Amino acid sequence: MKRKMNLRDVELQGKRVFCRVDFNVPMSEGEISDDTRIQAALPTIMYLIQNGAKVILASHLGRPDGKPVDELRLDPIAQHLSNYLEQPVYKTDDVYSEDVEKAVNELEDGDVFLLENVRFHPGEKKNDEALAKQFATLADLYVNDAFGAAHRAHASTEGVAHHLPAVSGYLLEKEIEVLGKALENPDRPFTAIIGGAKVKDKIDVIDHLLDRVDHLLIGGGLSYTFIKALGHEVGKSLLEEDKIDLAKGFIDKAKENGVSIHLPVDVTVADDFSRDANTKVVPIEEIPSDWEGLDIGTETVEKFSKIIEDSKLIIWNGPMGVFEYEIFENGTKSVAKALAETEGFTVIGGGDSASAVEKFNYAKEMDHISTGGGASLEFMEGKVLPGVAALNELDEEVK
Ligand SMILES: Nc1ncnc2c1ncn2[C@@H]1O[C@H](COP(=O)(O)OP(=O)(O)O)[C@@H](O)[C@H]1O
Ligand SMILES: O=C(OP(=O)(O)O)[C@H](O)COP(=O)(O)O
């Protein structure tokens, strides 16, 4: 089998390197609230600096929809990175422009430059060929270390790789190695826990997981579409009306495949989406029409924890509730605790799940914390990630 080329396969001294990283970090009032993804990119960035490359970093932050949004500028990230690297991180306010070209041409070996949020440019998400070529003119080599965005075929994650020699960074390489090993021949029982709020992104993934896992635990905002599919009312909870039939189909498919789908049996509902809302735990059959479900309930926690304890391989993507607010953190915190205590191999995927594990001080107990939520799920489905597929292969056969 051929392998993807990595940083160690290429000459870096004096080269201009366009390095795509995933600095899509959680922000709160202009401050970085969790810098895991920045720290995870440091080995590659430092290796590039130490080997005399001129480093041009590119990342997205949030979903700005092809135009500049001041709150999503990367200036706080440049500052934060600069503190880690103990050297300046130069930055302009453009994704690509003559000024960017000029600034890049003035870089010395070992300098670091950060482009503006690439999603400010309408061509980024469209994987626009012209933008990909413009990115390529800035550099001699492309390094992809943005595992969290490797499932996106965008100009900076995929398109540019067709116009430059393209290799993986350390983070991308490590993620693929660890996740690949876990899935090649999964230890059983194999359990997947899915939650969070990106219902549209995650609901399709369930289909594929149903072909692989023994247990599927569903919590968080995602679960209400399933609860509705069972015929219960969900009040003001997050709901994807047009996915209800799909959810019904999944419940049937699970039965056919012998997979146990476990939905919440009770949920914490609130009369308001706020830190000081009134809350109560109710069975899923009794969600009041003007309340919304914002965490799994205590009985569900017990049920989920037992399954986690008995599993040999567990993957977790998406919090069980709005864990950012103390009154809705119990489900996520308890699932994190169960994962920390199980003897099974634990893989955490996703920005928010990873930051929850960090917040509740269980990070050290996990076997692998992936920096990609959607990316790790798609990888685990067996899908080819466009950001990985576009990288060059080494011309030698490896065992
Ligand atoms: N019941 C719920 N209703 C609304 N939002 C929820 C609910 N449960 C979890 N969330 C929110 O989901 C967000 C994380 O979702 P998502 O981005 O899909 O996860 P990840 O980043 O781990 O992939 C968190 O900010 C959390 O507050
Ligand atoms: O945060 C990310 O995805 P994740 O929440 O699935 O981990 C990545 O940076 C990709 O972002 P996107 O889902 O806006 O393309």
Coordinates of C-alpha atoms and ligand atoms in Angstrom, one line a residue:
M1 CA 0.0 0.0 0.0
K2 CA 1.2 3.4 -0.8
R3 CA 1.3 6.0 1.9
K4 CA 0.7 9.8 1.9
M5 CA 3.7 12.0 1.9
N6 CA 4.4 13.9 5.1
L7 CA 6.7 16.7 6.3
R8 CA 9.7 14.4 6.7
D9 CA 9.7 13.5 3.0
V10 CA 10.3 17.0 1.8
E11 CA 13.0 19.7 1.8
L12 CA 11.9 22.8 3.7
Q13 CA 14.9 25.1 3.9
G14 CA 14.1 28.4 2.3
K15 CA 10.7 27.1 1.0
R16 CA 7.5 29.1 1.1
V17 CA 5.0 26.7 2.7
F18 CA 1.3 27.2 2.6
C19 CA 0.1 25.3 5.7
R20 CA -3.6 24.8 6.2
V21 CA -4.4 24.5 9.9
D22 CA -7.7 24.3 11.8
F23 CA -7.8 27.2 14.1
N24 CA -11.6 27.1 14.3
V25 CA -11.5 27.4 18.1
P26 CA -14.4 28.1 20.5
M27 CA -14.6 31.9 21.1
S28 CA -16.4 33.8 23.8
E29 CA -16.7 37.6 23.7
G30 CA -13.6 37.9 21.5
E31 CA -11.5 35.6 23.7
I32 CA -10.3 32.0 22.8
S33 CA -12.1 29.8 25.3
D34 CA -10.3 26.6 24.4
D35 CA -7.0 26.5 22.4
T36 CA -6.6 22.8 22.0
R37 CA -6.6 23.1 18.2
I38 CA -3.9 25.7 18.3
Q39 CA -1.7 23.6 20.6
A40 CA -2.3 20.6 18.4
A41 CA -0.9 22.4 15.3
L42 CA 2.3 23.6 17.1
P43 CA 4.4 20.5 16.3
T44 CA 4.0 21.1 12.6
I45 CA 4.4 24.8 12.8
M46 CA 7.5 24.5 15.0
Y47 CA 9.0 21.9 12.7
L48 CA 8.5 24.2 9.7
I49 CA 10.2 27.1 11.5
Q50 CA 13.1 25.0 12.8
N51 CA 13.7 23.7 9.3
G52 CA 13.9 27.1 7.8
A53 CA 10.6 27.4 6.0
K54 CA 8.7 30.6 5.4
V55 CA 5.4 29.6 7.0
I56 CA 2.1 30.9 5.6
L57 CA -0.8 29.7 7.7
A58 CA -4.4 29.6 6.6
S59 CA -7.5 28.7 8.6
H60 CA -11.2 29.3 8.8
L61 CA -13.1 30.4 11.9
G62 CA -16.8 29.9 12.2
R63 CA -19.1 30.1 9.2
P64 CA -18.9 33.7 7.8
D65 CA -20.5 32.8 4.4
G66 CA -18.0 34.3 2.0
K67 CA -17.8 37.8 3.4
P68 CA -15.9 39.6 6.2
V69 CA -17.4 39.4 9.7
D70 CA -15.4 41.4 12.2
E71 CA -15.9 39.1 15.1
L72 CA -14.5 36.2 13.1
R73 CA -11.2 37.9 12.2
L74 CA -8.1 35.9 13.2
D75 CA -6.2 38.6 15.0
P76 CA -6.7 37.1 18.5
I77 CA -5.5 33.8 17.2
A78 CA -2.4 35.4 15.6
Q79 CA -1.6 37.0 19.0
H80 CA -2.2 33.7 20.9
L81 CA 0.0 31.7 18.5
S82 CA 2.7 34.3 18.7
N83 CA 2.8 33.8 22.5
Y84 CA 3.4 30.1 22.0
L85 CA 6.0 30.5 19.3
E86 CA 7.7 33.4 21.1
Q87 CA 8.0 35.2 17.8
P88 CA 5.8 37.5 15.8
V89 CA 3.0 36.1 13.7
Y90 CA 2.4 38.6 10.9
K91 CA -1.1 39.0 9.6
T92 CA -3.1 41.0 7.0
D93 CA -6.8 41.6 6.8
D94 CA -7.1 39.9 3.5
V95 CA -7.4 36.3 2.4
Y96 CA -5.7 37.0 -0.9
S97 CA -4.6 40.3 -2.4
E98 CA -1.6 42.0 -3.8
D99 CA -0.7 43.1 -0.3
V100 CA -0.7 39.5 0.9
E101 CA 1.5 38.6 -2.0
K102 CA 3.9 41.4 -1.2
A103 CA 4.0 40.6 2.5
V104 CA 4.7 36.9 1.7
N105 CA 7.5 37.8 -0.6
E106 CA 9.2 39.7 2.2
L107 CA 9.2 36.8 4.6
E108 CA 12.5 35.6 5.9
D109 CA 13.2 31.9 6.6
G110 CA 11.5 30.9 9.8
D111 CA 9.0 33.7 9.7
V112 CA 5.3 33.0 10.3
F113 CA 2.4 34.7 8.5
L114 CA -1.3 34.2 9.0
L115 CA -3.9 34.9 6.3
E116 CA -7.2 36.3 7.2
N117 CA -10.1 33.9 7.8
V118 CA -10.2 32.0 4.5
R119 CA -14.1 31.8 4.6
F120 CA -14.3 35.6 4.2
H121 CA -13.6 34.8 0.5
P122 CA -16.6 33.5 -1.5
G123 CA -14.3 31.1 -3.4
E124 CA -13.1 29.2 -0.3
K125 CA -16.2 27.0 0.3
K126 CA -16.9 26.7 -3.4
N127 CA -13.4 25.2 -3.9
D128 CA -13.0 27.9 -6.6
E129 CA -10.1 27.0 -8.9
A130 CA -9.0 30.6 -9.3
L131 CA -8.6 31.0 -5.5
A132 CA -6.8 27.7 -5.2
K133 CA -4.4 28.8 -7.9
Q134 CA -3.9 32.2 -6.1
F135 CA -3.1 30.3 -2.9
A136 CA -0.6 28.2 -4.8
T137 CA 1.2 31.3 -6.2
L138 CA 2.1 32.2 -2.6
A139 CA 4.0 29.0 -1.9
D140 CA 6.4 26.2 -3.1
L141 CA 4.8 23.5 -1.0
Y142 CA 1.4 22.7 0.6
V143 CA 1.1 21.2 4.0
N144 CA -2.3 20.1 5.3
D145 CA -2.5 19.8 9.1
A146 CA -6.2 20.8 9.3
F147 CA -7.6 17.4 10.3
G148 CA -10.8 19.1 11.6
A149 CA -11.5 20.5 8.2
A150 CA -10.2 17.6 6.1
H151 CA -13.8 16.4 5.3
R152 CA -14.4 19.7 3.5
A153 CA -13.3 20.0 -0.2
H154 CA -12.6 23.7 -0.1
A155 CA -10.0 25.9 -1.9
S156 CA -7.5 25.8 1.1
T157 CA -8.2 22.2 2.1
E158 CA -8.3 20.5 -1.2
G159 CA -8.1 22.7 -4.3
V160 CA -4.7 24.2 -3.6
A161 CA -3.3 20.7 -3.2
H162 CA -3.7 20.1 -6.9
H163 CA -1.4 23.0 -7.8
L164 CA 1.6 22.4 -5.4
P165 CA 3.5 19.4 -4.0
A166 CA 1.2 18.4 -1.2
V167 CA 2.0 16.6 2.1
S168 CA 0.4 16.0 5.5
G169 CA 1.5 17.7 8.7
Y170 CA 2.1 15.8 12.0
L171 CA -1.4 16.3 13.4
L172 CA -3.2 15.1 10.3
E173 CA -0.9 12.1 10.1
K174 CA -1.4 11.1 13.7
E175 CA -5.2 11.4 13.6
I176 CA -5.4 9.1 10.6
E177 CA -3.1 6.6 12.2
V178 CA -4.9 6.4 15.5
L179 CA -8.5 6.4 14.2
G180 CA -7.6 4.0 11.4
K181 CA -6.1 1.5 13.9
A182 CA -9.2 1.7 16.2
L183 CA -11.5 0.9 13.3
E184 CA -9.5 -1.7 11.3
N185 CA -10.7 -4.4 13.6
P186 CA -12.8 -2.8 16.3
D187 CA -12.9 -4.4 19.7
R188 CA -16.5 -5.3 20.7
P189 CA -18.9 -4.2 22.1
F190 CA -18.3 -1.1 19.9
T191 CA -20.4 1.9 21.1
A192 CA -20.9 5.2 19.4
I193 CA -22.3 8.2 21.3
I194 CA -23.6 11.0 19.2
G195 CA -24.9 14.4 20.4
G196 CA -24.4 18.1 19.9
A197 CA -26.3 20.6 17.8
K198 CA -25.2 20.1 14.2
V199 CA -28.2 17.9 13.5
K200 CA -28.0 18.2 9.7
D201 CA -24.3 17.3 9.7
K202 CA -24.6 14.3 12.0
I203 CA -27.8 12.6 11.2
D204 CA -26.5 11.1 8.0
V205 CA -23.5 9.7 9.7
I206 CA -25.8 7.6 11.9
D207 CA -26.8 5.5 8.9
H208 CA -23.2 4.4 8.4
L209 CA -22.6 3.8 12.1
L210 CA -25.5 1.4 12.1
D211 CA -23.4 -0.9 9.9
R212 CA -20.6 -1.0 12.3
V213 CA -21.4 -0.5 15.9
D214 CA -23.2 -2.6 18.5
H215 CA -24.7 0.3 20.5
L216 CA -25.6 3.8 19.4
L217 CA -26.3 6.3 22.2
I218 CA -28.0 9.4 21.0
G219 CA -28.2 12.6 23.2
G220 CA -27.9 16.4 22.9
G221 CA -29.9 18.5 20.4
L222 CA -29.8 15.6 18.0
S223 CA -32.0 13.4 20.1
Y224 CA -35.2 15.4 19.8
T225 CA -35.6 14.5 16.1
F226 CA -35.6 10.9 17.2
I227 CA -37.8 11.4 20.2
K228 CA -40.3 13.1 17.8
A229 CA -39.9 10.1 15.4
L230 CA -41.0 7.9 18.3
G231 CA -44.2 9.9 18.4
H232 CA -43.5 12.2 21.4
E233 CA -43.8 16.0 21.5
V234 CA -40.6 17.8 22.0
G235 CA -41.8 21.3 22.9
K236 CA -39.4 24.0 21.9
S237 CA -36.4 21.7 21.7
L238 CA -34.1 21.6 18.7
L239 CA -35.9 19.7 15.9
E240 CA -35.2 19.0 12.2
E241 CA -38.7 18.5 10.9
D242 CA -37.5 17.2 7.5
K243 CA -35.3 14.5 9.2
I244 CA -38.0 12.9 11.2
D245 CA -38.8 10.2 8.6
L246 CA -35.1 9.5 8.3
A247 CA -34.8 9.0 12.0
K248 CA -37.7 6.6 11.9
G249 CA -35.9 4.7 9.1
F250 CA -32.8 4.5 11.3
I251 CA -34.8 3.0 14.2
D252 CA -36.0 0.3 11.8
K253 CA -32.5 -0.3 10.3
A254 CA -31.0 -0.7 13.8
K255 CA -33.5 -3.4 14.5
E256 CA -32.7 -5.2 11.2
N257 CA -28.9 -4.9 11.9
G258 CA -29.1 -6.0 15.5
V259 CA -27.8 -2.6 16.7
S260 CA -29.3 -1.2 19.9
I261 CA -30.2 2.5 19.6
H262 CA -30.4 4.1 23.0
L263 CA -32.3 7.3 23.2
P264 CA -32.8 9.4 26.3
V265 CA -35.5 8.1 28.6
D266 CA -35.7 11.4 30.4
V267 CA -34.4 14.9 29.7
T268 CA -33.8 18.2 31.6
V269 CA -36.1 20.8 30.3
A270 CA -36.0 24.5 30.8
D271 CA -38.4 27.4 30.4
D272 CA -35.7 29.5 28.8
F273 CA -32.4 29.1 27.1
S274 CA -30.4 30.8 29.8
R275 CA -28.1 30.2 32.8
D276 CA -30.8 30.9 35.4
A277 CA -33.8 29.2 33.7
N278 CA -36.2 27.1 35.7
T279 CA -35.5 23.4 35.0
K280 CA -37.0 20.0 35.7
V281 CA -36.3 16.5 34.7
V282 CA -39.2 14.8 32.8
P283 CA -39.7 11.5 31.0
I284 CA -39.4 12.0 27.2
E285 CA -43.2 11.4 26.9
E286 CA -43.9 14.5 29.0
I287 CA -41.9 17.4 27.5
P288 CA -44.1 20.4 28.1
S289 CA -45.0 22.3 24.9
D290 CA -43.4 25.6 25.9
W291 CA -40.2 24.2 27.5
E292 CA -37.1 23.0 25.7
G293 CA -34.9 20.0 26.4
L294 CA -31.3 21.1 27.1
D295 CA -29.7 18.0 28.7
I296 CA -30.2 14.3 29.2
G297 CA -31.9 13.3 32.5
T298 CA -30.5 11.4 35.4
E299 CA -32.0 8.0 34.5
T300 CA -30.5 8.3 31.0
V301 CA -27.1 9.1 32.5
E302 CA -27.2 5.9 34.4
K303 CA -28.3 3.9 31.4
F304 CA -25.6 5.4 29.1
S305 CA -22.9 5.0 31.8
K306 CA -23.6 1.3 32.2
I307 CA -23.3 0.7 28.4
I308 CA -20.0 2.7 28.3
E309 CA -18.6 0.7 31.2
D310 CA -19.3 -2.6 29.4
S311 CA -17.9 -1.5 26.0
K312 CA -14.5 -2.2 24.6
L313 CA -14.3 0.6 22.0
I314 CA -16.3 3.9 22.4
I315 CA -16.3 6.8 20.1
W316 CA -18.0 10.1 21.3
N317 CA -19.0 13.0 19.2
G318 CA -21.2 15.8 20.5
P319 CA -22.2 16.9 24.0
M320 CA -25.3 15.5 25.7
G321 CA -26.6 19.0 26.5
V322 CA -25.7 22.7 26.7
F323 CA -22.8 21.9 28.9
E324 CA -21.6 25.5 28.7
Y325 CA -24.3 26.4 31.3
E326 CA -23.8 24.7 34.7
I327 CA -27.5 23.8 35.0
F328 CA -27.3 21.7 31.8
E329 CA -23.8 20.2 32.2
N330 CA -24.7 17.0 34.2
G331 CA -25.3 14.7 31.2
T332 CA -22.1 15.7 29.4
K333 CA -20.0 15.7 32.5
S334 CA -21.3 12.2 33.6
V335 CA -20.7 10.7 30.1
A336 CA -17.2 12.1 30.2
K337 CA -16.7 10.5 33.7
A338 CA -18.0 7.2 32.4
L339 CA -15.6 7.3 29.5
A340 CA -12.7 8.2 31.9
E341 CA -13.5 5.2 34.0
T342 CA -14.2 2.5 31.4
E343 CA -11.5 0.1 30.5
G344 CA -12.5 0.3 26.8
F345 CA -10.5 2.3 24.3
T346 CA -12.0 5.9 24.2
V347 CA -11.9 8.2 21.2
I348 CA -13.3 11.7 21.5
G349 CA -14.2 13.6 18.4
G350 CA -15.3 17.2 17.9
G351 CA -14.3 20.7 19.0
D352 CA -17.1 20.9 21.6
S353 CA -16.8 17.3 22.9
A354 CA -13.1 17.7 23.2
S355 CA -13.5 21.0 25.1
A356 CA -16.1 19.5 27.4
V357 CA -13.7 16.7 28.3
E358 CA -11.1 19.3 29.0
K359 CA -13.4 21.5 31.0
F360 CA -14.4 18.6 33.3
N361 CA -10.7 17.5 33.7
Y362 CA -11.0 14.1 32.1
A363 CA -8.8 14.7 29.1
K364 CA -5.8 12.8 30.4
E365 CA -8.0 9.7 30.9
M366 CA -9.0 9.5 27.3
D367 CA -7.1 7.3 24.8
H368 CA -7.4 9.7 21.9
I369 CA -9.0 13.2 21.6
S370 CA -9.5 14.0 18.0
T371 CA -9.4 17.6 16.9
G372 CA -12.1 16.9 14.3
G373 CA -15.8 16.2 15.0
G374 CA -17.3 15.9 11.6
A375 CA -13.9 14.8 10.1
S376 CA -13.4 12.0 12.6
L377 CA -17.0 10.8 12.1
E378 CA -16.7 10.8 8.3
F379 CA -13.4 9.0 8.6
M380 CA -15.0 6.4 10.9
E381 CA -17.7 5.9 8.3
G382 CA -15.0 4.8 5.9
K383 CA -15.4 7.9 3.7
V384 CA -12.4 9.3 2.0
L385 CA -11.6 12.7 3.4
P386 CA -11.0 15.1 0.4
G387 CA -8.2 17.0 2.3
V388 CA -6.3 13.7 2.7
A389 CA -7.1 12.2 -0.7
A390 CA -5.6 15.3 -2.5
L391 CA -2.2 14.8 -0.8
N392 CA 0.7 13.2 -2.8
E393 CA 1.6 9.6 -2.3
L394 CA 5.0 8.3 -1.9
D395 CA 6.3 6.4 -4.8
E396 CA 7.5 3.5 -2.7
E397 CA 5.4 0.6 -1.5
V398 CA 5.0 0.3 2.2
K399 CA 4.0 -2.7 4.2
Ligands
LIG1 N1 -30.4 19.9 23.6 C1 -29.6 20.8 23.1 N2 -30.2 21.9 22.5 C2 -29.4 22.9 21.9 N3 -28.1 22.9 21.9 C3 -27.5 21.8 22.4 C4 -28.2 20.7 23.0 N4 -27.3 19.8 23.4 C5 -26.1 20.2 23.0 N5 -26.2 21.4 22.4 C6 -25.1 22.3 22.0 O1 -24.4 21.6 21.0 C7 -23.1 22.3 20.8 C8 -22.1 21.3 20.2 O2 -22.6 20.8 19.0 P1 -21.7 20.3 17.8 O3 -21.0 21.4 17.2 O4 -22.6 19.4 17.0 O5 -20.7 19.3 18.6 P2 -19.1 19.0 18.3 O6 -18.4 20.3 18.2 O7 -18.7 18.3 19.5 O8 -19.1 18.2 17.1 C9 -22.8 22.8 22.2 O9 -22.4 24.1 22.1 C10 -24.0 22.6 23.0 O10 -24.4 23.7 23.8
LIG2 O1 -15.2 22.7 13.9 C1 -15.1 22.0 12.9 O2 -15.9 20.9 12.8 P1 -16.5 20.0 14.0 O3 -17.4 20.9 14.9 O4 -17.3 18.9 13.3 O5 -15.3 19.5 14.7 C2 -14.2 22.2 11.8 O6 -13.4 23.3 12.0 C3 -15.0 22.3 10.5 O7 -15.9 23.4 10.5 P2 -17.2 23.4 9.7 O8 -18.1 22.3 10.2 O9 -17.8 24.8 9.8 O10 -16.8 23.1 8.2

